[in-house]
Every structure is written in C-alpha cells, then in structure tokens.
C-alpha cells in the first residue's frame, strides 16, 4: 500500500458536501476580518466626534467652573467705594458683570497707571532740581538704612561661654630700670605709630608713612576695613594703652561692615581679622568683638564649597564666589593658607556652640592624613577640585611655614590633648630634618627647599621663624630629643642673625649693585671692581697681616651663606667662547666675571673697601624717597584731576539723559491720554 503524499495545509482541498436543494439557503454567518476592522474604525471616529462636540458646546456652567479655577490670575477688581485704593477683590468673567461695569473698571485702572506715571515723573523732576551733594547724601542715607537693617539681622545673640583668666596682661612695672626704660620706649613707639595712623589713615587697612595717606591692599579687597585697627587691638591692650584700645573698639562697633562687594584672602582675613577680634574679646571680654568675628566667619564659609572641602584662597564677601590665585600651580590651594585656619575656627565653635567651623578644619586635617606624602614631606600646592598635590615643592618658608606652626600650636592650645596634631608635627619635622636641613661650608645650619625631587640649597627669609618653632616644640618631642631641637632652633636663629649682620646696608641702598642680596638670602660672591684691584695692587701683602674679624668686615660681607660642599667646589670662572683661551679673552670680559678667590683673599678685599658713613647713606635714602614720593604725588594729583573731569562729564551726560527720558515719558502719557479720549 502506497503512502499518500504529504501536502501543505494551503494545498489541501476538502470537497464540499452536497446537501441537496432542500437544505438551508447559502449565506455567511460571520464578517470577514477586514470588514470588522472598518466597522471598528468608523465606530471610534463617531465616538471621538461625539466627545469632542461635547467639550466644544457653549455651556455656561462649564465656563463658570473654569473661571473659578483661574480666579487668582485675572484682572484685579478695584473697589469704587474706597477710591480705587483697595485692590483686594478680583473681577471674574462670567459671573454677571455687565459690559458697562467692566469698562468702568478698566478705565479706573488706566487712570491709576496714569497717576503713577505722573507721580514718578514729578519725583524725577524734583530729583533733577537737587544738587549732586544732596543726591549723594540721600543715596548714602538709604545705604545706611539698609546697612543698619542688615546689622540687626546679623546680630543674633550668642550663647554665653566662660572667658579664661589670662595671666600677665596687667603686670606691674619691672624692677630692673633698664628693662623698664626699654618697655617705655616701645610703648612710645607704638603710640607714635597709632597716632599717625589715626591722623592720616584712619579706617584704611594700612598707612603709607612717607606719603602720609591711607592704603588698602588687594588681600582685603581694596575696601576700607580697618585692618590696622583690628590687628593692633591685642597689642594696645597688653601695653596698657586702654584709651587707644577704646578708640579702636568704637570704630569697629560703628563702622566695621563685612557686607561689601570685595574679594579678600581667606588666609589673611582669618589670621588678621578673626584672630585679632578673638584675641581682643578674650583680653577685654567685650561682646562686640565676638559678634564681629562670627559675622565675618560666616562670610568665609562659602570658600569651603569645593569638591574636596579644601577652601579657595579668595572669596567674595558679598556673593560667596571663590577662586584661587592664578600663579599657584594650575589653580591649586596653598598649604600655608588652608592649613592656617585651625585655631581660629576651633575657637569659633567653642564660642558659638556651632560645630560647623570645627568640622571644616578637621575635614582638612583628615584629608591631609589620608594623602600620600612624598618623602614624608607636605608639598605646598593642593588642587581643591581633584584632591591631588600640585607641583612637588616643599618649603618651611613661604607657602608652607604657618601650616607646621599651627600643628604645634593646636597641640599646645588643647592642653596637649590633641595628640593627632602632635604626631603630624613630629612626622613632618623628622622628614624636614632628614631631607631639607643642611650645613654650609662655614658651619651655618639652614633649611633648603625641595623641588621635584631635588634640594635647592637656599633659605628663604620667612623660614627664620622655624628657629623659634623648633625651640617651642622641643618639650614633648619624641625619644627625649628636647635638647637636640633646642640646639637646632638656636642654630637656625644664628644663621638668620648672620644673614642680616653680614648684609651691607649700602648695597641695599644702591652703593654696590653687585653686592645686593636676594630676598631668599641666596647671595652671590662679591666680584671685584676696578678700584678694588688698584687698591689691592698698591697695598701688596699688607692686608695679609690682618687676621681678626672686625664689625665692619662682617657687616660688609654679602658672600654666599648657604653654599653646600658640592657647590663649594664649583667656583666662578670666566666664560670662554669656542676657541678662546684666557690669554685671548679681553680684559673687560675677565673683569666682568667673578674671580676665583680664597676666603682669606675675599675677607682681605672687604676690609680694604672704602665705606661711607651711615648718616650719608641714610640721607641719600631719605632724599631718594622724597623725590620718588614727590613724583608719586604729582602723578596721583593728575590722575585725580582726570577722574574728577570724567566724573563731571559723566554726571552731566546722565542728567541730560534723565531729562530726555522724563520728556519722553511725559509725551507718551499725553499720547495715551489723547488715545483714551478718542
């Protein structure tokens, strides 16, 4: 039996049944799929049309409900019974108000607008009739009102805290006559400085003593914030100059305002203003100093709004916008700046009971602890956006100095309970001693700077504080090394003393341009001059008999203080061109290069150098300063006169523009009135 072929279903045909003629008539019991789809489409269109027509029918009840929902954004209703001054009601469409009433309300509104225009025009004309001084006085009065309101808002009561009893600020006169005379002389100098500041620069940040006028530097935003007054308060109080102290307190209470549009240095404002105000408060107990310190600290807090919490170097006291110095390693923050906030901010939290200040500086400390320290050192630059070190430059002088100082003082301020700060200080000092501290050929101890893996054998002037820091931190040092750090501090202080003692005054004043020392005490060997060579040839070997140093020779010496053993072998030599020998180099070229001399020859030459009297040098300096001061004053007078002329022209143009605007407003109002009448 053969198997039937398999066909697809579409190919299979089932023969129809033949039921005969008597069966039911032929018809389809259901609709096709396409027909169903068409009917459904027609039904959907019909329903949509019905619902759409329902929403577009003019049904007044629907409109009433919609109007009630928009009641607050419709035209305000003017109550005629109160002269059109009460604008509390609303004119609602569709609630029975006739067209006549609606037009009356609109007319009253137009009249009110016209009256306001006329009033503003009259006020503008009255302003124009006043003098410039009267206008300025009115503006200043309004500013003072706003300032007083801001002061009331900022003057929130702070919780009372106990003020510690300070020792030594009201001591009696010393028994030693010499000490008493010195102390009185220092007080006399302080009074002299204070009285001249009060006479010539009162309220300014600084005083230019030669020009006899006030000055404001950019670190305080070029605004008159009385930095000298705030910074001098604690000194005045300790010296017993209480009348001068009360003068400063009165100025601070009435004039010190931090709501100014000024960009200030967070570091400088913290140590000088917040530190100065807190010191004055602890000494005197006057609440005004505490209130001002808290107000200013609130203005500095926006500087901490960075991705890492490391504050910006600069902040605008009004807007709170911060930024960093453009020169600081691709926009980095500086170690000595953000690391010198701890003590003031901890005291602020203590005085206010608000932990926000404490948390800000502790976050900085925690972040520094987590970071990697190359060779155990803290680089001077840290990017506040990325939290990474900038240029690997470490110094105990500028850019890094007070960070180490505040670590030690934070430990002392906590009654030696802040062991975390002490550990950071000890670790840093050990790394500094291992990598930065060296001795020169002459036996002088100095602190160099670490830059990109290399030691720069120079010592900055600001590093001289480290002598006192080492001595202060000797007590409590590791491994009973107190004596070692006391000795190290004494050696650093001795080096700094020698750097001043050996610097020639006439070199600084212009007597010998070759011997002028650099600000980092990295001076070069004194080169010979023609006159010195002539004197040396005439004197022969007479100077060799002199062996002992004299004060004049030490004062005249400006030789390299901190040259290392490696650098000592690299003496100055004449620069020779290609193919030249020393015999072929002209004499002028040889004289222009520093000669190779032994220390004894250098000292002998310095002793023979002709010296001018100190009176002549000081007279020359004063004469030069007087001439320069006169030039500056003449230039400032010219600039002031030009500014006054420009200000006068600008004021005249402004008045002319205001008059034209007033005439234009008046013409527009007249045209509107004519239009309404028509």
XYZ file of C-alpha atoms in Angstrom:
678
model
C 0.000 0.000 0.000
C 1.497 3.281 -1.073
C 1.861 6.133 1.417
C -0.124 9.256 0.462
C 1.932 12.331 -0.379
C 2.142 14.996 2.318
C 0.883 18.360 1.137
C 0.908 21.697 2.944
C -2.364 22.803 4.504
C -2.744 25.567 1.974
C -2.607 22.994 -0.778
C -5.175 20.622 0.660
C -8.785 20.898 -0.625
C -11.734 19.320 1.156
C -14.605 18.557 -1.204
C -17.842 20.359 -0.260
C -20.783 18.403 0.983
C -23.738 18.268 -1.368
C -26.806 18.532 0.895
C -29.284 18.845 -1.865
C -31.783 21.507 -2.814
C -33.876 21.142 0.279
C -31.082 22.360 2.589
C -30.898 25.982 4.146
C -30.058 28.832 1.796
C -26.384 29.656 1.334
C -25.030 32.717 3.412
C -22.038 33.668 5.694
C -22.627 33.526 9.415
C -19.720 35.988 10.321
C -17.938 39.063 8.877
C -14.522 38.992 7.461
C -11.596 40.415 9.466
C -11.165 43.435 7.159
C -14.843 44.272 7.465
C -14.651 44.106 11.238
C -11.685 46.490 11.232
C -13.543 49.023 9.030
C -16.607 48.960 11.288
C -14.459 49.417 14.389
C -12.685 52.385 12.799
C -15.996 54.034 11.924
C -17.296 53.497 15.448
C -14.155 55.003 17.003
C -14.379 58.079 14.787
C -18.017 58.547 15.731
C -17.300 58.307 19.467
C -14.387 60.752 19.184
C -16.560 63.212 17.302
C -19.276 62.993 19.927
C -16.922 63.590 22.831
C -15.205 66.454 21.024
C -18.524 68.103 20.282
C -19.479 67.699 23.910
C -16.478 69.743 25.081
C -16.999 72.467 22.479
C -20.686 73.056 23.271
C -21.386 76.617 24.667
C -22.370 75.514 28.153
C -22.296 78.482 30.580
C -21.984 76.282 33.666
C -18.716 74.832 32.397
C -17.303 78.316 31.850
C -18.177 79.304 35.381
C -16.211 76.421 36.812
C -13.153 77.221 34.643
C -13.241 80.895 35.634
C -13.349 79.997 39.300
C -10.237 77.887 38.860
C -8.324 80.855 37.364
C -9.509 83.382 39.886
C -6.048 84.386 41.099
C -4.687 85.330 37.690
C -7.497 87.556 36.417
C -7.747 91.326 36.405
C -7.777 92.779 39.952
C -11.016 94.356 40.995
C -10.991 97.963 42.157
C -13.458 98.827 44.861
C -15.046 102.161 43.932
C -16.287 102.763 47.462
C -12.676 103.154 48.668
C -11.412 105.439 45.999
C -9.822 102.757 43.948
C -7.132 102.066 46.541
C -8.266 98.651 47.685
C -7.076 96.008 45.275
C -8.136 93.076 47.386
C -11.031 91.835 45.215
C -10.982 90.350 41.717
C -13.009 90.894 38.575
C -14.212 87.448 37.474
C -15.561 86.893 33.991
C -18.825 85.055 33.501
C -20.404 85.888 36.856
C -22.959 88.545 35.946
C -20.751 91.593 35.393
C -22.108 93.600 32.531
C -20.031 95.214 29.822
C -20.566 98.729 31.167
C -19.199 97.826 34.603
C -16.247 96.092 33.010
C -15.340 99.214 31.022
C -15.565 101.374 34.122
C -13.131 99.137 35.984
C -10.662 99.181 33.105
C -10.878 102.964 32.941
C -10.133 103.251 36.647
C -7.122 101.006 36.217
C -5.813 103.142 33.384
C -6.291 106.260 35.495
C -4.358 104.632 38.308
C -1.493 103.747 35.958
C -1.515 107.277 34.541
C -1.383 108.731 38.044
C 1.573 106.530 38.942
C 3.405 107.689 35.804
C 2.779 111.318 36.654
C 3.925 110.793 40.225
C 7.156 109.126 39.058
C 7.711 111.973 36.616
C 7.265 114.562 39.346
C 9.694 112.734 41.600
C 12.245 112.583 38.780
C 11.897 116.328 38.188
C 12.337 117.008 41.901
C 15.497 114.883 41.918
C 16.897 116.805 38.971
C 16.382 120.098 40.772
C 18.606 118.983 43.658
C 22.365 119.375 43.694
C 24.772 116.484 43.338
C 25.723 116.676 47.005
C 22.085 116.411 48.070
C 21.557 113.407 45.797
C 24.687 111.734 47.182
C 23.532 112.442 50.735
C 20.148 110.827 50.066
C 21.821 107.778 48.494
C 24.155 107.471 51.482
C 21.204 107.742 53.862
C 19.435 104.890 52.093
C 22.626 102.812 52.206
C 22.957 103.435 55.940
C 19.358 102.326 56.499
C 19.989 99.104 54.597
C 23.240 98.539 56.490
C 21.501 99.038 59.831
C 18.817 96.544 58.854
C 21.489 94.028 57.836
C 23.261 94.547 61.152
C 20.051 93.845 63.047
C 19.581 90.614 61.114
C 23.193 89.503 61.669
C 23.315 90.462 65.355
C 21.972 87.207 66.705
C 22.619 86.550 70.399
C 25.367 84.012 71.003
C 25.432 81.576 73.900
C 27.415 82.779 76.935
C 30.720 80.971 77.427
C 33.277 81.392 80.198
C 36.245 83.588 79.315
C 39.514 82.179 80.711
C 41.525 84.259 83.146
C 44.598 85.482 81.309
C 47.875 85.966 83.157
C 50.342 88.753 82.590
C 48.275 91.432 80.863
C 48.047 93.701 83.925
C 51.505 93.226 85.375
C 53.336 95.818 87.410
C 56.386 97.770 86.289
C 59.577 95.677 86.220
C 62.090 96.286 88.960
C 65.020 96.450 86.543
C 65.467 100.059 85.423
C 66.965 99.099 82.068
C 64.043 96.805 81.230
C 61.564 99.454 82.345
C 63.164 102.079 80.099
C 63.111 99.711 77.123
C 59.459 98.878 77.702
C 58.517 102.562 77.949
C 60.379 103.277 74.732
C 58.479 100.507 72.920
C 55.165 101.899 74.179
C 56.216 105.345 72.981
C 56.935 103.937 69.507
C 53.549 102.185 69.459
C 51.735 105.391 70.436
C 53.622 107.308 67.756
C 52.579 104.777 65.084
C 48.960 104.694 66.296
C 48.556 108.478 66.426
C 49.928 108.916 62.912
C 47.683 106.170 61.579
C 44.715 107.831 63.262
C 45.630 111.191 61.738
C 46.455 110.114 58.173
C 44.909 106.702 57.530
C 42.061 106.168 59.994
C 39.754 103.403 58.746
C 42.071 102.350 55.927
C 43.737 98.975 56.027
C 47.247 100.398 56.075
C 49.157 103.682 56.234
C 51.809 104.870 53.806
C 54.108 106.706 56.241
C 56.076 108.734 53.697
C 53.076 109.706 51.578
C 51.008 110.177 54.757
C 47.825 108.649 53.414
C 45.782 105.505 53.769
C 46.215 102.435 51.637
C 44.208 99.248 51.028
C 45.854 96.187 49.506
C 44.167 93.615 47.308
C 44.237 90.930 50.020
C 41.458 92.890 51.727
C 39.545 93.653 48.544
C 40.587 97.310 48.270
C 37.903 98.203 50.818
C 38.337 100.220 53.997
C 38.020 97.505 56.633
C 40.429 98.977 59.205
C 42.891 96.072 59.151
C 45.459 98.041 61.178
C 42.874 98.792 63.885
C 41.780 95.174 64.257
C 45.322 93.811 64.090
C 46.620 96.211 66.764
C 43.885 95.741 69.388
C 45.541 92.982 71.432
C 48.899 94.797 71.403
C 47.268 98.020 72.612
C 45.519 96.195 75.430
C 48.617 94.288 76.571
C 50.674 97.511 76.551
C 48.080 99.187 78.740
C 47.089 101.746 76.085
C 43.415 101.487 77.002
C 42.362 104.860 75.569
C 43.658 103.856 72.153
C 42.031 100.434 72.597
C 38.642 102.062 73.225
C 39.076 104.214 70.109
C 39.575 101.086 68.033
C 36.639 99.342 69.713
C 34.338 102.284 68.969
C 35.336 102.309 65.291
C 34.759 98.566 64.981
C 31.349 98.798 66.626
C 30.134 101.593 64.342
C 31.987 101.162 61.058
C 33.310 97.631 60.540
C 30.971 96.114 57.953
C 31.563 92.871 56.066
C 28.614 93.227 53.659
C 30.840 94.668 50.947
C 31.397 93.548 47.386
C 35.062 92.744 47.951
C 37.219 89.739 47.136
C 39.506 89.014 50.076
C 42.165 86.489 51.008
C 40.655 83.822 53.269
C 44.017 83.263 54.964
C 44.828 86.933 55.610
C 41.324 87.796 56.792
C 41.334 84.804 59.121
C 44.637 85.489 60.865
C 44.304 89.282 60.974
C 40.587 89.902 61.431
C 39.125 86.784 63.043
C 42.304 86.186 65.035
C 42.543 89.846 66.034
C 38.881 90.065 67.051
C 39.019 86.850 69.071
C 42.193 87.997 70.854
C 40.554 91.328 71.697
C 37.496 89.502 73.011
C 39.493 87.167 75.240
C 41.534 90.094 76.611
C 38.693 92.548 77.217
C 35.547 90.421 77.342
C 33.680 92.893 75.087
C 30.895 91.092 73.182
C 31.204 93.290 70.090
C 34.460 91.560 69.128
C 32.908 88.102 69.351
C 29.877 89.151 67.292
C 32.036 90.674 64.553
C 34.264 87.592 64.419
C 31.248 85.310 63.987
C 29.751 87.551 61.273
C 32.994 87.509 59.313
C 33.432 83.749 59.712
C 30.006 83.244 58.155
C 31.197 85.232 55.141
C 34.222 82.941 54.759
C 32.330 79.637 54.909
C 31.352 79.666 51.178
C 35.077 79.353 50.374
C 34.883 75.738 51.595
C 32.288 74.803 48.944
C 34.728 72.815 46.804
C 34.624 69.154 45.696
C 37.231 68.236 48.327
C 36.415 70.706 51.102
C 39.809 72.416 50.684
C 38.908 76.132 50.677
C 39.590 78.592 47.904
C 42.302 81.173 48.504
C 39.973 84.092 47.679
C 36.268 84.645 48.349
C 33.859 87.484 47.627
C 32.290 88.583 50.909
C 29.012 89.512 49.213
C 28.464 86.815 46.594
C 30.410 83.975 48.236
C 32.157 83.134 44.949
C 35.653 81.743 45.469
C 38.751 81.214 43.368
C 42.468 80.525 43.691
C 45.500 82.578 42.810
C 46.309 82.293 39.114
C 50.017 81.722 39.774
C 49.530 78.864 42.253
C 50.368 75.671 40.302
C 47.383 75.334 37.968
C 44.841 76.834 40.338
C 45.893 74.954 43.481
C 45.266 75.984 47.061
C 48.319 76.794 49.187
C 49.343 74.698 52.188
C 50.187 77.674 54.404
C 46.778 79.220 53.700
C 44.275 76.390 54.111
C 46.481 74.899 56.851
C 46.365 78.096 58.940
C 42.691 78.168 59.900
C 42.553 75.567 62.659
C 42.960 77.589 65.860
C 40.565 80.413 64.961
C 37.837 78.072 63.690
C 38.058 75.811 66.745
C 37.586 78.854 68.978
C 34.602 79.968 66.892
C 32.879 76.645 67.510
C 33.657 76.963 71.219
C 32.204 80.478 71.428
C 29.107 79.856 69.304
C 28.305 76.231 70.068
C 28.108 75.648 66.313
C 30.304 72.711 65.192
C 30.384 73.801 61.542
C 33.672 75.691 61.966
C 35.368 72.820 63.786
C 34.149 70.311 61.191
C 35.569 72.377 58.311
C 39.135 72.422 59.622
C 39.045 68.842 60.897
C 37.986 67.705 57.430
C 41.133 69.370 56.047
C 43.277 67.540 58.586
C 41.682 64.154 57.849
C 42.175 64.662 54.125
C 45.857 65.516 54.574
C 46.386 62.449 56.731
C 44.952 60.140 54.079
C 47.099 61.543 51.279
C 50.499 60.220 50.274
C 53.411 62.385 51.428
C 56.456 62.227 49.130
C 59.491 61.561 51.360
C 57.253 62.329 54.330
C 57.007 65.980 53.210
C 53.930 68.112 52.571
C 54.030 69.831 49.140
C 52.950 73.465 49.082
C 50.159 73.050 46.493
C 46.936 71.004 46.641
C 44.229 71.101 43.968
C 40.819 71.644 45.639
C 38.956 70.033 42.737
C 40.887 66.792 42.368
C 42.374 66.421 45.845
C 45.843 65.808 44.397
C 49.122 67.553 45.073
C 50.189 70.178 42.572
C 53.838 70.940 41.966
C 56.037 68.931 44.345
C 57.600 71.939 46.032
C 58.135 71.802 49.802
C 59.426 74.674 51.903
C 59.340 75.662 55.551
C 59.369 79.291 54.429
C 56.835 80.998 52.191
C 53.850 78.877 51.024
C 54.294 76.312 53.797
C 55.507 77.974 57.004
C 52.450 78.521 59.206
C 50.988 75.057 58.473
C 53.680 73.482 60.674
C 53.346 76.271 63.236
C 49.579 75.655 63.603
C 50.065 71.910 64.051
C 52.274 72.567 67.066
C 50.072 75.327 68.481
C 46.917 73.238 68.050
C 48.539 70.675 70.345
C 49.503 73.355 72.866
C 46.091 75.067 72.684
C 44.358 71.784 73.520
C 46.423 71.491 76.725
C 48.476 68.850 74.895
C 45.422 66.628 74.358
C 45.383 66.880 70.546
C 47.879 64.070 70.021
C 46.870 63.801 66.372
C 48.255 67.273 65.675
C 51.425 66.490 67.627
C 52.019 63.310 65.638
C 51.604 65.168 62.331
C 54.055 67.813 63.558
C 56.670 65.290 64.703
C 56.449 63.304 61.456
C 56.814 66.468 59.380
C 59.774 67.774 61.427
C 61.625 64.468 61.140
C 61.168 64.491 57.348
C 62.307 68.128 57.184
C 65.413 67.375 59.216
C 66.192 64.341 57.067
C 65.718 65.944 53.639
C 65.935 69.745 53.962
C 68.278 70.763 56.794
C 71.939 71.120 55.793
C 75.120 72.907 56.910
C 77.070 75.343 54.774
C 80.846 75.355 54.332
C 81.055 77.997 57.034
C 79.144 75.857 59.512
C 75.800 77.674 59.254
C 72.696 75.485 59.583
C 69.970 76.283 57.059
C 66.699 74.800 55.745
C 66.583 74.301 51.990
C 63.619 73.730 49.680
C 62.602 70.506 47.929
C 61.547 70.906 44.287
C 60.597 67.991 42.045
C 62.945 65.529 43.735
C 65.901 67.897 44.124
C 67.116 70.007 47.036
C 67.512 73.721 46.364
C 70.232 74.872 48.725
C 68.789 78.224 49.693
C 66.867 79.517 52.685
C 64.019 81.993 52.426
C 63.684 84.903 54.804
C 60.297 83.673 56.054
C 61.942 80.427 57.194
C 63.584 82.255 60.096
C 60.513 81.654 62.271
C 61.483 77.964 62.345
C 64.159 78.609 64.972
C 61.504 79.594 67.485
C 59.202 76.784 66.342
C 61.855 74.119 66.960
C 62.504 75.535 70.430
C 58.788 75.758 71.246
C 58.214 72.165 70.148
C 61.238 70.757 71.970
C 59.162 69.995 75.057
C 57.192 66.849 74.287
C 59.327 65.741 71.357
C 59.913 62.071 70.589
C 62.748 59.994 72.039
C 63.737 62.677 74.566
C 65.193 64.885 71.827
C 64.297 68.163 73.537
C 67.938 69.217 73.800
C 68.550 68.369 70.165
C 65.674 70.539 68.930
C 66.622 73.408 71.227
C 70.106 73.332 69.716
C 68.692 73.094 66.190
C 66.443 76.086 66.809
C 69.411 78.086 68.132
C 71.466 77.237 65.032
C 68.676 78.344 62.671
C 68.277 81.599 64.610
C 72.049 82.167 64.465
C 72.039 81.678 60.689
C 69.296 84.262 60.282
C 71.165 86.687 62.531
C 74.292 86.274 60.444
C 72.336 86.832 57.234
C 71.265 90.266 58.487
C 74.547 91.104 60.150
C 76.576 90.353 57.013
C 74.339 92.240 54.612
C 75.829 95.554 53.548
C 73.441 98.443 54.091
C 74.932 100.474 51.242
C 74.413 97.506 48.896
C 70.703 97.586 49.621
C 70.651 101.373 49.259
C 72.399 101.301 45.888
C 76.064 101.720 46.857
C 77.289 98.485 45.267
C 74.894 96.913 42.756
C 76.975 93.727 42.556
C 76.599 93.014 46.268
C 72.828 93.412 46.620
C 71.493 90.295 48.384
C 68.449 88.439 47.182
C 65.278 88.171 49.243
C 65.978 84.472 49.763
C 69.445 85.112 51.212
C 70.950 83.251 48.243
C 73.527 85.942 47.511
C 76.458 85.590 45.158
C 80.147 86.062 45.909
C 81.248 89.719 45.755
C 83.016 90.341 42.467
C 85.975 92.630 42.159
C 85.783 96.167 40.863
C 88.457 98.189 39.129
C 89.012 100.380 42.166
C 89.457 97.363 44.449
C 92.014 95.822 42.088
C 94.011 99.057 42.020
C 93.961 99.233 45.819
C 94.993 95.579 46.045
C 97.967 96.145 43.709
C 99.086 99.208 45.696
C 98.756 97.617 49.113
C 100.576 94.393 48.187
C 100.725 91.976 51.059
C 99.941 94.450 53.861
C 96.393 93.220 54.233
C 97.542 89.624 54.768
C 98.724 90.524 58.241
C 95.171 91.171 59.430
C 93.662 88.025 60.935
C 90.822 89.003 63.261
C 87.323 89.849 62.003
C 86.052 93.348 62.638
C 82.431 94.503 62.850
C 82.947 96.455 59.648
C 84.105 93.393 57.761
C 81.227 91.250 58.978
C 78.727 93.986 58.171
C 80.169 94.415 54.693
C 80.217 90.716 53.833
C 77.495 89.651 51.420
C 79.030 86.361 50.323
C 77.048 83.132 49.781
C 75.903 81.905 53.197
C 74.439 78.542 52.414
C 76.556 77.059 49.632
C 76.906 73.291 50.103
C 80.013 71.132 49.988
C 79.144 70.152 46.422
C 78.571 73.733 45.344
C 81.685 74.956 47.083
C 83.906 73.241 44.543
C 82.153 74.973 41.654
C 83.755 78.420 41.870
C 83.136 81.247 39.462
C 85.217 81.148 36.282
C 85.319 83.425 33.233
C 83.033 82.368 30.389
C 85.160 81.463 27.365
C 83.885 81.288 23.818
C 84.748 78.477 21.454
C 88.448 78.520 20.544
C 89.338 81.119 23.180
C 91.932 80.857 25.893
C 92.213 83.021 28.991
C 95.068 84.925 27.366
C 92.881 85.805 24.329
C 89.842 86.983 26.304
C 89.727 90.793 26.583
C 90.412 92.340 29.982
C 86.867 93.727 30.167
C 85.433 90.243 29.818
C 87.653 88.902 32.576
C 86.804 91.804 34.849
C 83.079 91.315 34.268
C 83.205 87.735 35.577
C 83.566 86.901 39.294
C 87.149 85.961 40.040
C 88.297 82.817 41.839
C 89.427 83.941 45.291
C 90.108 82.153 48.515
C 88.089 83.082 51.608
C 91.103 84.881 53.099
C 91.502 86.997 49.932
C 87.809 87.829 49.883
C 87.870 88.912 53.519
C 91.032 90.958 52.913
C 89.386 92.757 49.994
C 86.275 93.515 52.048
C 88.337 95.008 54.867
C 90.042 97.407 52.427
C 86.769 98.588 50.909
C 86.037 102.233 51.427
C 82.893 102.752 53.488
C 80.523 105.627 53.691
C 79.123 106.870 56.965
C 75.648 105.718 57.982
C 74.481 109.353 58.077
C 75.401 109.826 54.413
C 73.650 106.622 53.401
C 70.502 107.464 55.362
C 70.494 110.984 53.941
C 70.762 109.545 50.440
C 67.883 107.182 51.119
C 65.663 109.926 52.513
C 66.474 112.195 49.571
C 65.694 109.434 47.097
C 62.463 108.588 48.915
C 61.444 112.240 48.964
C 61.988 112.573 45.224
C 60.078 109.402 44.487
C 57.279 110.475 46.818
C 57.007 113.824 45.050
C 56.742 112.080 41.685
C 54.040 109.779 43.004
C 52.085 112.678 44.492
C 52.252 114.649 41.239
C 51.096 111.627 39.275
C 48.250 110.974 41.709
C 47.146 114.600 41.523
C 46.995 114.417 37.747
C 45.069 111.147 37.852
C 42.687 112.566 40.465
C 42.035 115.647 38.354
C 41.384 113.499 35.284
C 38.996 111.309 37.255
C 37.145 114.365 38.533
C 36.784 115.703 34.995
C 35.497 112.379 33.734
C 33.100 112.110 36.670
C 31.770 115.612 35.962
C 31.235 114.785 32.304
C 29.513 111.525 33.165
C 27.209 113.289 35.621
C 26.284 115.913 33.048
C 25.517 113.256 30.462
C 23.457 111.300 32.971
C 21.371 114.365 33.866
C 20.830 115.109 30.187
C 19.694 111.544 29.547
C 17.322 111.622 32.518
C 15.802 114.898 31.308
C 15.234 113.441 27.847
C 13.686 110.329 29.366
C 11.373 112.448 31.504
C 10.264 114.415 28.443
C 9.688 111.165 26.538
C 7.591 109.714 29.363
C 5.530 112.869 29.511
C 4.941 112.759 25.744
C 3.916 109.083 25.915
C 1.441 109.823 28.700
C -0.039 112.685 26.688
C -0.427 110.426 23.657
C -2.105 107.743 25.765
C -4.485 110.310 27.228
C -5.439 111.531 23.742
C -5.950 107.925 22.665
C -8.251 107.225 25.627
C -10.291 110.371 24.930
C -10.713 109.290 21.306
